């Protein structure tokens, strides 16, 4: 069990509700794994299923490696992705390929329980097709997110305008390659009982500070029905 650094060690007023600081990225990953398993137990007991949205990027890889070692009834877990890059299905840079490599290839979840984003069809078609799949799956039980150095999350980037009525957006001109992506919308990512955002590494320091200062970053616009947590390591806190 990972222990958060005591918030008492932080000067009062610097830590928004839901933020927990951990000594290292490994500690963040351990605590995140515990939260996800706890949320799964609760969801399966209540609803017979656990609908989990996986984050892309590299930060969650440590969490997925830990989850892959957990002994549980994987047939009750249903996986989605928060965003995907418009690349061929087997491209190493795909979030789906990372999720398979770190977690899904190591557990016996039925293939029908894994809902990847068909971003290989292009941003518009991928968004349309995934929105059709998602409408019957809401609310999610837990959404896992990362944060970019500019405060983006999923593929919701600063300065990008989207139709707020959409569940899934087609994204173009993304500042983080590839430029074409598919992303769940703010509304969709927030339609979850719990949201857990992972922020690690010195590169995220400025965005984490901006978020704490109340800047209108895409990650800061995400909410949750019951609980939103931000797990950050000391390197990202500066
Ligand atoms: C992606 C991710 C993206 C990611 C952040 C953080 O497709 O790149 O979905 O939103 O979560 O950019 O990336 P790192 O975890 O690699 O720092």
Tab-separated table of C-alpha atoms and ligand atoms in Angstrom:
chain	number	residue	atom	x	y	z
A	1	UNK	CA	0.000	0.000	0.000
A	2	UNK	CA	1.505	3.328	-1.071
A	3	UNK	CA	1.315	6.128	1.452
A	4	UNK	CA	0.732	9.729	0.411
A	5	UNK	CA	3.230	12.224	1.742
A	6	UNK	CA	1.488	13.869	4.653
A	7	UNK	CA	-0.305	16.957	3.397
A	8	UNK	CA	0.792	18.482	6.713
A	9	UNK	CA	4.237	18.780	5.138
A	10	UNK	CA	2.742	21.018	2.427
A	11	UNK	CA	2.082	24.642	3.244
A	12	UNK	CA	-1.654	25.105	3.877
A	13	UNK	CA	-3.736	26.178	0.905
A	14	UNK	CA	-1.410	24.695	-1.730
A	15	UNK	CA	-3.241	21.403	-2.046
A	16	UNK	CA	-6.713	21.429	-3.630
A	17	UNK	CA	-9.226	18.837	-2.472
A	18	UNK	CA	-8.543	15.394	-3.898
A	19	UNK	CA	-4.839	15.965	-4.474
A	20	UNK	CA	-2.395	13.532	-2.869
A	21	UNK	CA	1.380	13.831	-3.131
A	22	UNK	CA	3.532	10.702	-3.235
A	23	UNK	CA	7.289	10.343	-2.943
A	24	UNK	CA	7.766	8.769	-6.396
A	25	UNK	CA	6.076	7.711	-9.613
A	26	UNK	CA	6.223	4.130	-8.342
A	27	UNK	CA	4.294	5.164	-5.229
A	28	UNK	CA	1.732	6.952	-7.424
A	29	UNK	CA	1.329	3.782	-9.489
A	30	UNK	CA	0.907	1.590	-6.407
A	31	UNK	CA	-1.741	3.860	-4.934
A	32	UNK	CA	-3.540	4.125	-8.283
A	33	UNK	CA	-3.617	0.340	-8.626
A	34	UNK	CA	-5.156	0.074	-5.152
A	35	UNK	CA	-7.841	2.662	-5.991
A	36	UNK	CA	-8.758	0.928	-9.266
A	37	UNK	CA	-9.064	-2.505	-7.609
A	38	UNK	CA	-11.138	-1.008	-4.794
A	39	UNK	CA	-13.439	0.707	-7.326
A	40	UNK	CA	-13.750	-2.547	-9.272
A	41	UNK	CA	-14.763	-4.510	-6.179
A	42	UNK	CA	-17.412	-1.892	-5.368
A	43	UNK	CA	-18.764	-1.728	-8.945
A	44	UNK	CA	-18.892	-5.502	-9.412
A	45	UNK	CA	-20.685	-5.929	-6.079
A	46	UNK	CA	-23.235	-3.273	-7.036
A	47	UNK	CA	-23.589	-3.692	-10.803
A	48	UNK	CA	-21.930	-6.988	-11.659
A	49	UNK	CA	-19.491	-5.183	-13.945
A	50	UNK	CA	-16.653	-2.607	-13.787
A	51	UNK	CA	-16.512	-0.127	-16.656
A	52	UNK	CA	-13.006	1.352	-16.703
A	53	UNK	CA	-11.601	3.976	-19.080
A	54	UNK	CA	-7.858	3.539	-19.559
A	55	UNK	CA	-5.505	6.481	-20.024
A	56	UNK	CA	-3.000	6.676	-22.857
A	57	UNK	CA	0.544	8.011	-22.853
A	58	UNK	CA	3.349	6.593	-20.710
A	59	UNK	CA	2.432	7.570	-17.137
A	60	UNK	CA	-0.146	4.788	-16.640
A	61	UNK	CA	2.197	2.001	-17.852
A	62	UNK	CA	3.438	1.368	-14.291
A	63	UNK	CA	-0.164	1.062	-13.091
A	64	UNK	CA	-1.072	-1.382	-15.860
A	65	UNK	CA	1.938	-3.600	-15.085
A	66	UNK	CA	0.816	-3.751	-11.432
A	67	UNK	CA	-2.829	-4.415	-12.376
A	68	UNK	CA	-1.739	-7.289	-14.622
A	69	UNK	CA	-0.477	-9.073	-11.491
A	70	UNK	CA	-3.776	-8.751	-9.602
A	71	UNK	CA	-5.848	-11.892	-9.168
A	72	UNK	CA	-9.487	-11.057	-9.868
A	73	UNK	CA	-12.462	-11.982	-12.039
A	74	UNK	CA	-11.372	-10.174	-15.200
A	75	UNK	CA	-14.565	-11.294	-16.954
A	76	UNK	CA	-16.376	-8.540	-15.013
A	77	UNK	CA	-14.053	-5.782	-16.224
A	78	UNK	CA	-14.982	-3.799	-19.356
A	79	UNK	CA	-12.262	-1.613	-20.853
A	80	UNK	CA	-12.475	1.610	-22.840
A	81	UNK	CA	-9.866	4.181	-23.885
A	82	UNK	CA	-10.024	7.906	-23.166
A	83	UNK	CA	-8.382	8.770	-26.463
A	84	UNK	CA	-6.546	7.264	-29.385
A	85	UNK	CA	-4.096	8.363	-32.000
A	86	UNK	CA	-5.115	8.044	-35.669
A	87	UNK	CA	-2.585	5.358	-36.545
A	88	UNK	CA	-2.813	1.790	-37.895
A	89	UNK	CA	-4.163	-0.696	-35.339
A	90	UNK	CA	-0.778	-2.332	-34.758
A	91	UNK	CA	1.280	0.856	-34.584
A	92	UNK	CA	3.502	0.868	-31.484
A	93	UNK	CA	2.472	4.480	-30.810
A	94	UNK	CA	-1.192	3.576	-30.389
A	95	UNK	CA	-2.628	3.812	-26.874
A	96	UNK	CA	-4.421	0.522	-27.539
A	97	UNK	CA	-1.097	-1.202	-28.300
A	98	UNK	CA	0.407	0.179	-25.069
A	99	UNK	CA	-2.623	-1.010	-23.066
A	100	UNK	CA	-2.351	-4.476	-24.615
A	101	UNK	CA	1.407	-4.665	-24.015
A	102	UNK	CA	1.223	-3.550	-20.377
A	103	UNK	CA	-2.091	-5.086	-19.262
A	104	UNK	CA	-4.636	-6.606	-21.613
A	105	UNK	CA	-2.380	-9.268	-23.140
A	106	UNK	CA	-1.681	-10.545	-19.598
A	107	UNK	CA	-5.231	-10.992	-18.297
A	108	UNK	CA	-8.116	-13.192	-19.445
A	109	UNK	CA	-10.696	-10.507	-20.109
A	110	UNK	CA	-13.073	-11.634	-22.897
A	111	UNK	CA	-12.252	-9.792	-26.157
A	112	UNK	CA	-15.841	-8.471	-26.283
A	113	UNK	CA	-15.078	-6.596	-23.045
A	114	UNK	CA	-12.351	-4.530	-24.700
A	115	UNK	CA	-13.602	-1.474	-26.582
A	116	UNK	CA	-10.773	0.183	-28.459
A	117	UNK	CA	-11.337	3.403	-30.395
A	118	UNK	CA	-11.392	2.735	-34.183
A	119	UNK	CA	-9.086	5.698	-34.816
A	120	UNK	CA	-7.523	3.880	-37.769
A	121	UNK	CA	-10.696	4.911	-39.650
A	122	UNK	CA	-9.712	8.556	-39.294
A	123	UNK	CA	-10.738	11.124	-36.704
A	124	UNK	CA	-14.333	11.760	-37.898
A	125	UNK	CA	-15.330	8.166	-38.547
A	126	UNK	CA	-13.532	6.939	-35.433
A	127	UNK	CA	-15.353	9.473	-33.263
A	128	UNK	CA	-18.759	8.676	-34.776
A	129	UNK	CA	-18.340	4.905	-34.404
A	130	UNK	CA	-17.052	5.122	-30.830
A	131	UNK	CA	-19.848	7.489	-29.757
A	132	UNK	CA	-22.368	4.875	-30.966
A	133	UNK	CA	-20.653	2.270	-28.747
A	134	UNK	CA	-20.405	4.471	-25.670
A	135	UNK	CA	-23.950	5.783	-25.366
A	136	UNK	CA	-25.149	2.530	-23.727
A	137	UNK	CA	-22.120	2.241	-21.463
A	138	UNK	CA	-22.436	5.407	-19.377
A	139	UNK	CA	-21.778	6.226	-16.648
A	140	UNK	CA	-18.315	4.769	-16.328
A	141	UNK	CA	-17.253	3.493	-12.910
A	142	UNK	CA	-13.742	4.914	-13.133
A	143	UNK	CA	-11.901	7.082	-15.653
A	144	UNK	CA	-8.100	7.091	-15.514
A	145	UNK	CA	-6.372	10.124	-17.043
A	146	UNK	CA	-2.905	11.569	-17.505
A	147	UNK	CA	-1.954	15.195	-18.022
A	148	UNK	CA	0.332	16.704	-20.638
A	149	UNK	CA	2.911	19.425	-20.012
A	150	UNK	CA	0.437	21.964	-21.434
A	151	UNK	CA	-2.417	20.802	-19.206
A	152	UNK	CA	-4.135	18.667	-21.844
A	153	UNK	CA	-5.814	15.443	-20.882
A	154	UNK	CA	-6.867	12.616	-23.175
A	155	UNK	CA	-6.711	14.513	-26.480
A	156	UNK	CA	-8.401	17.650	-25.182
A	157	UNK	CA	-5.810	20.338	-25.879
A	158	UNK	CA	-5.656	24.008	-24.813
A	159	UNK	CA	-7.175	26.352	-27.396
A	160	UNK	CA	-9.117	23.595	-29.197
A	161	UNK	CA	-12.844	24.238	-29.596
A	162	UNK	CA	-15.247	21.303	-29.597
A	163	UNK	CA	-19.009	20.798	-29.792
A	164	UNK	CA	-19.847	20.307	-26.123
A	165	UNK	CA	-22.837	18.115	-27.036
A	166	UNK	CA	-20.545	15.399	-28.431
A	167	UNK	CA	-19.558	12.297	-26.488
A	168	UNK	CA	-16.502	11.785	-28.675
A	169	UNK	CA	-14.509	14.392	-30.598
A	170	UNK	CA	-12.514	14.212	-33.803
A	171	UNK	CA	-9.260	16.053	-33.050
A	172	UNK	CA	-7.011	17.686	-35.654
A	173	UNK	CA	-3.848	19.754	-35.370
A	174	UNK	CA	-2.987	18.241	-32.002
A	175	UNK	CA	0.263	19.785	-30.700
A	176	UNK	CA	1.338	16.336	-29.449
A	177	UNK	CA	1.902	14.020	-32.447
A	178	UNK	CA	0.105	12.547	-34.205
A	179	UNK	CA	-1.952	15.563	-35.143
A	180	UNK	CA	-5.126	13.537	-35.816
A	181	UNK	CA	-6.728	11.872	-32.813
A	182	UNK	CA	-10.035	10.762	-31.313
A	183	UNK	CA	-10.911	11.829	-27.768
A	184	UNK	CA	-13.718	11.349	-25.336
A	185	UNK	CA	-15.236	14.733	-24.581
A	186	UNK	CA	-15.073	16.587	-21.284
A	187	UNK	CA	-18.714	15.679	-20.740
A	188	UNK	CA	-18.103	12.000	-21.438
A	189	UNK	CA	-14.924	11.738	-19.344
A	190	UNK	CA	-16.802	13.389	-16.477
A	191	UNK	CA	-19.739	10.971	-16.723
A	192	UNK	CA	-18.059	8.648	-14.236
A	193	UNK	CA	-18.483	7.772	-10.609
A	194	UNK	CA	-14.738	8.318	-10.065
A	195	UNK	CA	-11.974	10.039	-11.969
A	196	UNK	CA	-8.295	9.516	-11.146
A	197	UNK	CA	-5.676	11.772	-12.738
A	198	UNK	CA	-1.998	10.744	-12.588
A	199	UNK	CA	0.668	13.451	-12.765
A	200	UNK	CA	4.347	12.492	-12.423
A	201	UNK	CA	7.735	13.908	-13.370
A	202	UNK	CA	9.381	17.327	-13.332
A	203	UNK	CA	8.087	18.009	-16.842
A	204	UNK	CA	4.564	18.352	-15.449
A	205	UNK	CA	5.564	20.838	-12.724
A	206	UNK	CA	4.454	24.020	-14.517
A	207	UNK	CA	1.091	22.588	-15.588
A	208	UNK	CA	0.448	21.151	-12.117
A	209	UNK	CA	1.157	24.563	-10.592
A	210	UNK	CA	-1.084	26.290	-13.165
A	211	UNK	CA	-3.854	23.816	-12.343
A	212	UNK	CA	-3.485	24.549	-8.622
A	213	UNK	CA	-3.539	28.257	-9.417
A	214	UNK	CA	-6.926	27.823	-11.036
A	215	UNK	CA	-5.943	28.230	-14.679
A	216	UNK	CA	-8.595	27.031	-17.148
A	217	UNK	CA	-6.705	23.977	-18.386
A	218	UNK	CA	-8.491	21.126	-20.196
A	219	UNK	CA	-7.600	18.746	-17.337
A	220	UNK	CA	-9.068	21.202	-14.814
A	221	UNK	CA	-12.469	21.077	-16.554
A	222	UNK	CA	-12.919	17.363	-15.848
A	223	UNK	CA	-15.305	16.515	-12.999
A	224	UNK	CA	-16.744	13.308	-11.531
A	225	UNK	CA	-20.128	12.233	-10.203
A	226	UNK	CA	-18.738	11.104	-6.846
A	227	UNK	CA	-14.964	11.593	-6.467
A	228	UNK	CA	-12.069	13.066	-8.422
A	229	UNK	CA	-8.535	12.340	-7.213
A	230	UNK	CA	-5.215	13.678	-8.436
A	231	UNK	CA	-2.169	11.550	-7.574
A	232	UNK	CA	1.036	13.516	-8.081
A	233	UNK	CA	4.641	12.736	-7.245
A	234	UNK	CA	7.038	15.137	-5.555
A	235	UNK	CA	8.936	15.680	-8.799
A	236	UNK	CA	5.810	17.185	-10.367
A	237	UNK	CA	5.136	19.328	-7.293
A	238	UNK	CA	8.458	21.125	-7.453
B	1	LIG	C1	-1.876	10.527	-25.414
B	1	LIG	C2	-2.494	10.576	-24.052
B	1	LIG	C3	-2.240	11.897	-23.417
B	1	LIG	C4	-1.362	11.639	-22.224
B	1	LIG	C5	-0.661	12.886	-21.790
B	1	LIG	C6	0.443	12.523	-20.781
B	1	LIG	O1	-2.469	9.992	-26.348
B	1	LIG	O2	-0.770	11.005	-25.533
B	1	LIG	O3	-3.751	10.212	-23.978
B	1	LIG	O4	-3.363	12.615	-22.994
B	1	LIG	O5	-2.145	11.120	-21.158
B	1	LIG	O6	-0.075	13.500	-22.930
B	1	LIG	O7	1.366	11.706	-21.462
B	1	LIG	P1	2.520	10.984	-20.621
B	1	LIG	O8	1.830	10.094	-19.634
B	1	LIG	O9	3.302	10.200	-21.659
B	1	LIG	O10	3.326	12.055	-19.949
